[in-house]
Amino acid sequence: MRNVAASSWLCILLMGHVTAAAQPNVLFLVVDDMRPKLNSYGETNMVTPNIDNLAINSVLFQRAYCQQAVCSPSRTSFLTGRRPDTTRIFDLHTYFRRLAGNFTTLPQHFKNNGFLTVNVGKIFHPGQAAGGDDDAKYSWSYPAIHGSTAKFRRDKECKGADGLDDNVVCPVNLEQVAEKTLPDIQSTETAIEFLQNRSIDQQPFFLGLGYLKPHAPFKFPEEFLKLYPLSRINPVTNPDYPSWLPHVAYSPWQELRSYHDIKIMNLSWPFERVPDTYQLKLRQAYSGAISYIDHQIGRVLQALDYYGFTNNTIVTFLGDHGYELGEHNHWTKKSNFDLATRIPMIVHVPGITSKPSTPRGQTFPFYNALTSTKTINNVRWSCSSTMCIDEHAKRGSYRTTDALVEAVDLYATVSELAGVDVPPTCPPNSLNVSFCTEGTSLVPLIRRVMASRNTEKVSWKSAAFSQFPRPANRIQLNSDLPSLADIRIMGYTMKTATHRYTEWVAYDPVTFTHNMSHVYARELYDHRSDPDENVNLADDISLTGVLTQLAQQLRDGWRKALPKTVV
Ligand SMILES: *[C@@H]1O[C@H](CO)[C@@H](O)[C@H](O)[C@H]1NC(C)=O
Ligand SMILES: *[C@@H]1O[C@H](CO)[C@@H](O)[C@H](O)[C@H]1NC(C)=O
Ligand SMILES: *[C@@H]1O[C@H](CO)[C@@H](O)[C@H](O)[C@H]1NC(C)=O
Ligand SMILES: *[C@@H]1O[C@H](CO)[C@@H](O)[C@H](O)[C@H]1NC(C)=O
Ligand SMILES: *[C@@H]1O[C@H](CO)[C@@H](O)[C@H](O)[C@H]1NC(C)=O
Ligand SMILES: *[C@@H]1O[C@H](CO)[C@@H](O)[C@H](O)[C@H]1NC(C)=O
C-alpha cells in the first residue's frame, strides 16, 4: 500500500514536474569503513569532488552515528530499521532471521511495494550473516551481483618492501592484478549497465550499491595515491594508548595486524604502536582509497544523470561506521570512540534538496580528479569540463545540519520520501513484529534545513546511541569482536550535543540481557573542549551532577531521546 500523504507531499514539492502516479527511484549507496574524511565534511586536504557535488545537492548530516562500529551489526541495524539490542546481531556470522525475527528489511519493503530491488556489491554483510545469499530470497528481486574479482581481496598483489604480498598498503597497477580490474570498478560498471538498461517509464527501482573500499586492504589503482604526497599527510596528534583508558574499551586491532606488511614489524602486543613513518603511509593509502571510491561514485552519478533519472531518484550516501587511523593507538573500528561511530550521511531528494528543473547532465557532472586538477591556495581541486568543485564550496552551498541523527533513521526516511508506508515505532518487545522501526524519519528535519537560509540549530534528537560488545574486562585476542556466545560485557555509548558518555556493563548472551547495575567502566568526554576525546572525565568528582544526569539519560535510552516536536 502506498502512503498517500507522503507521495502527494512529494508531488507538491515537485509540482509540475511529476505526475501524481510517478514513483521516485532510490539509489542507496553504502561505503565500507569510510569515516567522514571528505572535503564536504571540512577535511580540506581531501580530493572528493564527486561526493562533494552530491553533498551540494543534498542535506549533509554533520553528526550522524552508526549503531555499532562494525560491519554486519551496523548494516543489519539500518537495513532492518532496528538497533543491535533488537536484531541481536553483534558479530559477523549470525543471521537476524534465525536469531531474532522475520523482520521486513528496507529493500524488502520496497520490493513488497512494487519496486525492482537490486543488490550490486556489499549491502548486507555477505556470508552467513545474511543467510548465505545477501538476504536475496526476501530483500532483492533477483540474486545479488558481486564483481568476479571480489574473491581476490587478500591475494598477494600488493607491492611491499619485500615484494608482492597481502599488504594493507596496496596501491596496484591494474595491468598486474587478476582480470585487470577490481571489484568496486566492476560494481560501478554493473550499476551503469543497470541504469542504461532501464527506461524512465519502467517499474521504479531501489538500487543498493555497496562499495568495498576504503576498507583494508587499501587496494586501489596506484594513480590515486599521487593525489596525496606523503609530505602533506599530517601525523596523528594523539597516537598513544591513553593511560586512563579502561582496558575494556580498547580494541587491539587484530584486523590490521593480520596483514603482511604489519606482521613483519613484530610489534609487541597489544600496545606497541605502528612506527610513525608507517602510520603516515597508512593514512596516505586510506585517503587514496577514499578518492578511488569518490571516482566510482562520480561515474555512477554521471550515468544517473545521463540516462535521465536524476530528477526522479532519491540518492542516499552512508558509511557503515567510522574508522580510526592511529588515534588513541586504535586502528580500524570496533570501539565506542567518536571516530569509530561517526559516519558520513548525505541525502539527496530531487525537488527538495536540489532544483527539479536542472537540465539533464548538469546535476552530477563527473569530476575526474586524476586528469583535471588545479591548485588553489596550495590545495588541489578537481574540475569537470565546466567548473571546479571549490567554487561551490566557496559559495557555501552545503546544506548541513548539526542535529544528532542515526543510521537507523534511514529506513523510515527513505520510505517516507519514496511514498511507501512509513513503519510505526517498534513496541518494547518487537521480535514477532515484522514491520516497525526504532528510527525516526528525517524528512521533517530535511525540510527545515532546506527552509532555513543559515544552518540554524534545529531541535532534534537529544542523543544518538551506539554499543559495542567485549568478551572480558581485560584485553585479549578476541576483544575486538567476540562471537555472540563469548560476549560478557556491552559498552553502551551516547553522543549528546555536548558530550560522549559510555558505560561498560555486564551482558548475558543467552538471555540477551544487560545488567546496568554491574558497571565495569565509564567514560565521559566533553566535546566542547575535547573533540578528540583525549581526557576521560568519568572520575572527575566536580562533575557528579553531569555524570548522574548522563547516566540516567543513557538508561532512559533512545525512546526518550526522540525529537519533541515533529513538524
Ligand atoms: C526528468 O527528465 C526527463 C529527461 O530529461 C524528462 O523527460 C522528465 O520529464 C523529467 N521529469 C521530471 C520530474 O522533471
Ligand atoms: C517470513 O516472512 C515472510 C513474509 O515477509 C514469509 O513469506 C515467510 O514465510 C516468513 N518466514 C517465517 C519463517 O516465518
Ligand atoms: C542489461 O541487459 C542485458 C540484456 O538484456 C542483460 O544481459 C544484462 O544482464 C543487464 N544488466 C544489468 C546489470 O541489469
Ligand atoms: C621479526 O622477527 C623475524 C623472526 O624472528 C625476524 O626475522 C625479523 O627480522 C624481525 N623483523 C623486525 C622488523 O624486527
Ligand atoms: C508478540 O508477542 C507478544 C507476547 O510476547 C504478544 O502479546 C503479541 O500479541 C505478539 N504480537 C504478534 C503480532 O504476534
Ligand atoms: C546485576 O548486578 C548486580 C551488581 O553486580 C548484582 O547484585 C545483581 O544480582 C545483578 N542482577 C542480575 C539480574 O544478574
Short mmCIF file of N, CA and C and ligand atoms in Angstrom, two decimals, residues 142 145 190 193-194 197, ligand 3:
data_model
loop_
_atom_site.label_atom_id
_atom_site.label_comp_id
_atom_site.label_asym_id
_atom_site.label_seq_id
_atom_site.Cartn_x
_atom_site.Cartn_y
_atom_site.Cartn_z
N TYR A 142 16.22 -10.18 -7.59
CA TYR A 142 17.00 -11.31 -8.11
C TYR A 142 18.32 -11.40 -7.35
N ILE A 145 24.47 -9.16 -7.08
CA ILE A 145 25.55 -9.18 -8.07
C ILE A 145 26.84 -8.69 -7.41
N THR A 190 28.55 -2.47 -13.42
CA THR A 190 27.25 -3.14 -13.34
C THR A 190 26.13 -2.12 -13.09
N GLU A 193 25.46 -0.18 -16.22
CA GLU A 193 24.73 -1.04 -17.17
C GLU A 193 23.27 -1.19 -16.76
N PHE A 194 23.05 -1.31 -15.46
CA PHE A 194 21.67 -1.40 -14.96
C PHE A 194 20.88 -0.16 -15.34
N ASN A 197 20.11 -0.02 -18.96
CA ASN A 197 19.06 -0.98 -19.33
C ASN A 197 17.66 -0.49 -19.01
C1 LIG B 3 21.31 -5.40 -19.10
O1 LIG B 3 20.58 -6.02 -20.13
C2 LIG B 3 21.27 -7.09 -20.75
C3 LIG B 3 20.44 -7.53 -21.95
O2 LIG B 3 19.12 -7.83 -21.54
C4 LIG B 3 21.46 -8.20 -19.72
O3 LIG B 3 22.16 -9.29 -20.30
C5 LIG B 3 22.25 -7.65 -18.56
O4 LIG B 3 22.35 -8.64 -17.54
C6 LIG B 3 21.58 -6.42 -17.99
N1 LIG B 3 22.46 -5.88 -16.98
C7 LIG B 3 22.05 -5.45 -15.78
C8 LIG B 3 23.11 -5.02 -14.81
O5 LIG B 3 20.89 -5.41 -15.44
#
